[in-house]
PDB file of C-alpha atoms in Angstrom:
ATOM      1  CA  UNK A1033       7.422 -25.212 -35.572  1.00 54.00           C
ATOM      2  CA  UNK A1034       9.337 -22.752 -33.502  1.00 65.00           C
ATOM      3  CA  UNK A1035      12.518 -24.768 -33.179  1.00 68.00           C
ATOM      4  CA  UNK A1036      12.517 -26.365 -36.641  1.00 63.00           C
ATOM      5  CA  UNK A1037      15.429 -26.168 -39.040  1.00 66.00           C
ATOM      6  CA  UNK A1038      14.971 -25.317 -42.672  1.00 63.00           C
ATOM      7  CA  UNK A1039      16.612 -27.943 -44.869  1.00 66.00           C
ATOM      8  CA  UNK A1040      15.197 -27.211 -48.326  1.00 69.00           C
ATOM      9  CA  UNK A1041      15.609 -24.163 -50.517  1.00 71.00           C
ATOM     10  CA  UNK A1042      11.952 -24.506 -51.505  1.00 76.00           C
ATOM     11  CA  UNK A1043      10.942 -23.381 -48.014  1.00 74.00           C
ATOM     12  CA  UNK A1044      11.629 -19.746 -48.890  1.00 73.00           C
ATOM     13  CA  UNK A1045       9.360 -19.942 -51.928  1.00 73.00           C
ATOM     14  CA  UNK A1046       6.650 -21.643 -49.871  1.00 75.00           C
ATOM     15  CA  UNK A1047       6.891 -19.007 -47.143  1.00 76.00           C
ATOM     16  CA  UNK A1048       6.832 -16.210 -49.725  1.00 73.00           C
ATOM     17  CA  UNK A1049       3.736 -17.705 -51.356  1.00 73.00           C
ATOM     18  CA  UNK A1050       1.909 -17.940 -48.025  1.00 75.00           C
ATOM     19  CA  UNK A1051       2.843 -14.364 -47.176  1.00 77.00           C
ATOM     20  CA  UNK A1052       1.767 -13.026 -50.572  1.00 74.00           C
ATOM     21  CA  UNK A1053      -1.558 -14.852 -50.383  1.00 74.00           C
ATOM     22  CA  UNK A1054      -2.444 -13.411 -46.993  1.00 76.00           C
ATOM     23  CA  UNK A1055      -1.216  -9.925 -47.884  1.00 79.00           C
ATOM     24  CA  UNK A1056      -3.127 -10.005 -51.194  1.00 77.00           C
ATOM     25  CA  UNK A1057      -6.426 -10.482 -49.369  1.00 79.00           C
ATOM     26  CA  UNK A1058      -5.505  -7.806 -46.836  1.00 83.00           C
ATOM     27  CA  UNK A1059      -4.645  -5.377 -49.638  1.00 81.00           C
ATOM     28  CA  UNK A1060      -7.907  -6.157 -51.413  1.00 81.00           C
ATOM     29  CA  UNK A1061      -9.967  -5.558 -48.269  1.00 85.00           C
ATOM     30  CA  UNK A1062      -8.101  -2.327 -47.548  1.00 86.00           C
ATOM     31  CA  UNK A1063      -8.681  -1.200 -51.137  1.00 84.00           C
ATOM     32  CA  UNK A1064     -12.405  -1.949 -50.921  1.00 86.00           C
ATOM     33  CA  UNK A1065     -12.712  -0.056 -47.647  1.00 89.00           C
ATOM     34  CA  UNK A1066     -10.827   2.896 -49.110  1.00 89.00           C
ATOM     35  CA  UNK A1067     -13.073   2.813 -52.188  1.00 87.00           C
ATOM     36  CA  UNK A1068     -16.187   2.950 -50.004  1.00 90.00           C
ATOM     37  CA  UNK A1069     -14.777   5.928 -48.101  1.00 92.00           C
ATOM     38  CA  UNK A1070     -13.970   7.708 -51.380  1.00 88.00           C
ATOM     39  CA  UNK A1071     -17.477   7.049 -52.702  1.00 88.00           C
ATOM     40  CA  UNK A1072     -18.967   8.423 -49.488  1.00 91.00           C
ATOM     41  CA  UNK A1073     -16.812  11.544 -49.682  1.00 91.00           C
ATOM     42  CA  UNK A1074     -17.663  12.278 -53.307  1.00 86.00           C
ATOM     43  CA  UNK A1075     -21.362  11.425 -53.203  1.00 86.00           C
ATOM     44  CA  UNK A1076     -22.130  12.504 -49.621  1.00 90.00           C
ATOM     45  CA  UNK A1077     -24.972   9.991 -49.727  1.00 89.00           C
ATOM     46  CA  UNK A1078     -25.012   7.066 -47.276  1.00 92.00           C
ATOM     47  CA  UNK A1079     -27.659   5.090 -49.143  1.00 92.00           C
ATOM     48  CA  UNK A1080     -25.847   5.360 -52.475  1.00 91.00           C
ATOM     49  CA  UNK A1081     -22.546   4.458 -50.785  1.00 92.00           C
ATOM     50  CA  UNK A1082     -24.129   1.337 -49.280  1.00 93.00           C
ATOM     51  CA  UNK A1083     -25.409   0.280 -52.709  1.00 91.00           C
ATOM     52  CA  UNK A1084     -21.976   0.911 -54.221  1.00 90.00           C
ATOM     53  CA  UNK A1085     -20.304  -1.117 -51.463  1.00 91.00           C
ATOM     54  CA  UNK A1086     -22.696  -3.981 -52.178  1.00 92.00           C
ATOM     55  CA  UNK A1087     -21.866  -3.722 -55.883  1.00 91.00           C
ATOM     56  CA  UNK A1088     -18.116  -3.714 -55.187  1.00 90.00           C
ATOM     57  CA  UNK A1089     -18.287  -6.743 -52.918  1.00 90.00           C
ATOM     58  CA  UNK A1090     -20.465  -8.492 -55.522  1.00 91.00           C
ATOM     59  CA  UNK A1091     -17.908  -7.795 -58.235  1.00 91.00           C
ATOM     60  CA  UNK A1092     -15.023  -9.168 -56.166  1.00 88.00           C
ATOM     61  CA  UNK A1093     -17.055 -12.223 -55.127  1.00 89.00           C
ATOM     62  CA  UNK A1094     -18.047 -12.976 -58.709  1.00 91.00           C
ATOM     63  CA  UNK A1095     -14.452 -12.606 -59.910  1.00 90.00           C
ATOM     64  CA  UNK A1096     -13.337 -15.067 -57.230  1.00 87.00           C
ATOM     65  CA  UNK A1097     -16.082 -17.462 -58.362  1.00 90.00           C
ATOM     66  CA  UNK A1098     -14.796 -17.131 -61.927  1.00 92.00           C
ATOM     67  CA  UNK A1099     -11.259 -17.864 -60.733  1.00 89.00           C
ATOM     68  CA  UNK A1100     -12.458 -21.052 -59.027  1.00 88.00           C
ATOM     69  CA  UNK A1101     -14.530 -22.006 -62.079  1.00 93.00           C
ATOM     70  CA  UNK A1102     -11.487 -21.677 -64.350  1.00 90.00           C
ATOM     71  CA  UNK A1103      -9.340 -23.664 -61.924  1.00 90.00           C
ATOM     72  CA  UNK A1104      -6.997 -20.907 -60.808  1.00 86.00           C
ATOM     73  CA  UNK A1105      -5.035 -21.442 -57.633  1.00 82.00           C
ATOM     74  CA  UNK A1106      -3.598 -18.635 -55.560  1.00 77.00           C
ATOM     75  CA  UNK A1107       0.106 -18.382 -56.309  1.00 77.00           C
ATOM     76  CA  UNK A1108       2.505 -15.473 -56.579  1.00 75.00           C
ATOM     77  CA  UNK A1109       1.104 -14.303 -59.925  1.00 76.00           C
ATOM     78  CA  UNK A1110      -2.539 -14.480 -58.869  1.00 79.00           C
ATOM     79  CA  UNK A1111      -1.752 -12.821 -55.515  1.00 78.00           C
ATOM     80  CA  UNK A1112      -0.573  -9.730 -57.393  1.00 78.00           C
ATOM     81  CA  UNK A1113      -3.803  -9.720 -59.397  1.00 80.00           C
ATOM     82  CA  UNK A1114      -5.942 -10.041 -56.269  1.00 79.00           C
ATOM     83  CA  UNK A1115      -4.161  -7.065 -54.723  1.00 77.00           C
ATOM     84  CA  UNK A1116      -5.306  -4.742 -57.504  1.00 81.00           C
ATOM     85  CA  UNK A1117      -8.791  -6.180 -57.980  1.00 81.00           C
ATOM     86  CA  UNK A1118     -10.540  -3.690 -55.734  1.00 80.00           C
ATOM     87  CA  UNK A1119      -8.970  -0.713 -57.480  1.00 81.00           C
ATOM     88  CA  UNK A1120     -10.047  -1.964 -60.877  1.00 83.00           C
ATOM     89  CA  UNK A1121     -13.582  -2.811 -59.804  1.00 85.00           C
ATOM     90  CA  UNK A1122     -14.411   0.616 -58.372  1.00 86.00           C
ATOM     91  CA  UNK A1123     -14.087   2.532 -61.650  1.00 86.00           C
ATOM     92  CA  UNK A1124     -17.466   1.912 -63.291  1.00 88.00           C
ATOM     93  CA  UNK A1125     -19.380   1.889 -60.015  1.00 89.00           C
ATOM     94  CA  UNK A1126     -17.958   5.267 -58.978  1.00 87.00           C
ATOM     95  CA  UNK A1127     -18.640   6.872 -62.367  1.00 88.00           C
ATOM     96  CA  UNK A1128     -22.271   5.786 -62.381  1.00 89.00           C
ATOM     97  CA  UNK A1129     -22.782   6.675 -58.712  1.00 89.00           C
ATOM     98  CA  UNK A1130     -21.391  10.146 -59.276  1.00 87.00           C
ATOM     99  CA  UNK A1131     -23.603  10.646 -62.333  1.00 90.00           C
ATOM    100  CA  UNK A1132     -26.655   9.364 -60.441  1.00 90.00           C
ATOM    101  CA  UNK A1133     -25.968  11.613 -57.469  1.00 88.00           C
ATOM    102  CA  UNK A1134     -25.716  14.715 -59.653  1.00 86.00           C
ATOM    103  CA  UNK A1135     -29.096  14.218 -61.331  1.00 87.00           C
ATOM    104  CA  UNK A1136     -32.477  15.518 -60.214  1.00 87.00           C
ATOM    105  CA  UNK A1137     -35.874  13.850 -60.193  1.00 88.00           C
ATOM    106  CA  UNK A1138     -37.221  10.622 -58.781  1.00 90.00           C
ATOM    107  CA  UNK A1139     -35.200   7.406 -58.692  1.00 85.00           C
ATOM    108  CA  UNK A1140     -36.163   6.199 -62.177  1.00 88.00           C
ATOM    109  CA  UNK A1141     -35.388   9.587 -63.741  1.00 91.00           C
ATOM    110  CA  UNK A1142     -32.026   9.778 -62.000  1.00 90.00           C
ATOM    111  CA  UNK A1143     -31.087   6.274 -63.192  1.00 88.00           C
ATOM    112  CA  UNK A1144     -32.178   7.040 -66.749  1.00 90.00           C
ATOM    113  CA  UNK A1145     -30.263  10.339 -66.835  1.00 91.00           C
ATOM    114  CA  UNK A1146     -27.131   8.819 -65.258  1.00 89.00           C
ATOM    115  CA  UNK A1147     -27.086   5.983 -67.776  1.00 89.00           C
ATOM    116  CA  UNK A1148     -27.673   8.454 -70.604  1.00 91.00           C
ATOM    117  CA  UNK A1149     -24.822  10.673 -69.434  1.00 90.00           C
ATOM    118  CA  UNK A1150     -22.280   8.073 -68.332  1.00 90.00           C
ATOM    119  CA  UNK A1151     -23.426   4.800 -69.864  1.00 89.00           C
ATOM    120  CA  UNK A1152     -21.673   5.375 -73.176  1.00 91.00           C
ATOM    121  CA  UNK A1153     -18.440   6.403 -71.444  1.00 91.00           C
ATOM    122  CA  UNK A1154     -18.500   3.388 -69.141  1.00 92.00           C
ATOM    123  CA  UNK A1155     -19.231   1.021 -72.047  1.00 92.00           C
ATOM    124  CA  UNK A1156     -16.476   2.590 -74.146  1.00 93.00           C
ATOM    125  CA  UNK A1157     -14.020   2.292 -71.270  1.00 91.00           C
ATOM    126  CA  UNK A1158     -14.883  -1.374 -70.848  1.00 92.00           C
ATOM    127  CA  UNK A1159     -14.477  -2.086 -74.560  1.00 94.00           C
ATOM    128  CA  UNK A1160     -11.153  -0.291 -74.919  1.00 94.00           C
ATOM    129  CA  UNK A1161      -9.768  -2.025 -71.839  1.00 92.00           C
ATOM    130  CA  UNK A1162     -10.986  -5.388 -73.129  1.00 93.00           C
ATOM    131  CA  UNK A1163      -9.381  -4.795 -76.531  1.00 93.00           C
ATOM    132  CA  UNK A1164      -6.127  -3.940 -74.744  1.00 91.00           C
ATOM    133  CA  UNK A1165      -6.407  -7.294 -72.943  1.00 90.00           C
ATOM    134  CA  UNK A1166      -6.466  -9.097 -76.272  1.00 91.00           C
ATOM    135  CA  UNK A1167      -2.828  -8.118 -76.793  1.00 91.00           C
ATOM    136  CA  UNK A1168      -2.026  -9.646 -73.404  1.00 91.00           C
ATOM    137  CA  UNK A1169      -3.819 -12.879 -74.345  1.00 89.00           C
ATOM    138  CA  UNK A1170      -1.324 -13.328 -77.203  1.00 90.00           C
ATOM    139  CA  UNK A1171       1.837 -12.948 -75.085  1.00 90.00           C
ATOM    140  CA  UNK A1172       4.206 -15.842 -74.522  1.00 90.00           C
ATOM    141  CA  UNK A1173       4.873 -15.031 -70.881  1.00 90.00           C
ATOM    142  CA  UNK A1174       2.393 -16.704 -68.553  1.00 85.00           C
ATOM    143  CA  UNK A1175       2.061 -13.733 -66.221  1.00 83.00           C
ATOM    144  CA  UNK A1176       0.947 -11.410 -69.034  1.00 89.00           C
ATOM    145  CA  UNK A1177      -1.637 -13.924 -70.270  1.00 90.00           C
ATOM    146  CA  UNK A1178      -2.990 -14.470 -66.745  1.00 87.00           C
ATOM    147  CA  UNK A1179      -3.001 -10.741 -66.084  1.00 89.00           C
ATOM    148  CA  UNK A1180      -4.947 -10.153 -69.305  1.00 92.00           C
ATOM    149  CA  UNK A1181      -7.475 -12.828 -68.335  1.00 92.00           C
ATOM    150  CA  UNK A1182      -7.799 -11.360 -64.866  1.00 91.00           C
ATOM    151  CA  UNK A1183      -8.307  -7.811 -66.144  1.00 92.00           C
ATOM    152  CA  UNK A1184     -10.925  -9.082 -68.600  1.00 94.00           C
ATOM    153  CA  UNK A1185     -12.744 -10.953 -65.808  1.00 93.00           C
ATOM    154  CA  UNK A1186     -12.749  -7.901 -63.544  1.00 92.00           C
ATOM    155  CA  UNK A1187     -13.849  -5.351 -66.147  1.00 93.00           C
ATOM    156  CA  UNK A1188     -16.579  -7.529 -67.661  1.00 94.00           C
ATOM    157  CA  UNK A1189     -17.927  -8.403 -64.215  1.00 94.00           C
ATOM    158  CA  UNK A1190     -17.678  -4.786 -63.029  1.00 93.00           C
ATOM    159  CA  UNK A1191     -19.454  -3.582 -66.164  1.00 93.00           C
ATOM    160  CA  UNK A1192     -22.264  -6.118 -65.806  1.00 93.00           C
ATOM    161  CA  UNK A1193     -22.795  -5.455 -62.101  1.00 93.00           C
ATOM    162  CA  UNK A1194     -22.589  -1.666 -62.362  1.00 90.00           C
ATOM    163  CA  UNK A1195     -24.832  -1.397 -65.436  1.00 89.00           C
ATOM    164  CA  UNK A1196     -27.361  -4.147 -64.758  1.00 86.00           C
ATOM    165  CA  UNK A1197     -26.963  -5.235 -61.142  1.00 76.00           C
ATOM    166  CA  UNK A1198     -27.577  -2.079 -59.152  1.00 57.00           C
TER     167      UNK A1198
END
């Protein structure tokens, strides 16, 4: 409606919600593209970068499936979470890709050595982040509880995909 007149104060909140939803997805896509470029720069390996990109897109897709499964709707709070999802999901994938790329031998040897070198660090990082989320689960404010749930969904999914999926 180009010539419409706003008559309710709720219109501003509705317009803000629509803007945040669209910008959240744009930010997530930009973050994923930037992550793929960073992985390519640091590994200098197109094949490994393609596998990492597939893992990152799988992580984000699975987190969105979990959000639908738990009945989340995109609102202002969830839009903020979506914006940072790509940055959180790249951590484990990049660590394991870098470790894999630095190893020598055939594919199986490189995977075994990378998991031996970085697997404990990645698992420890996931556990410490998850234990930090427990404090957020106990908060009274809704945003902190939702943020804790979202972080837990992202890190558990990222851990599972990066350790077992690729």
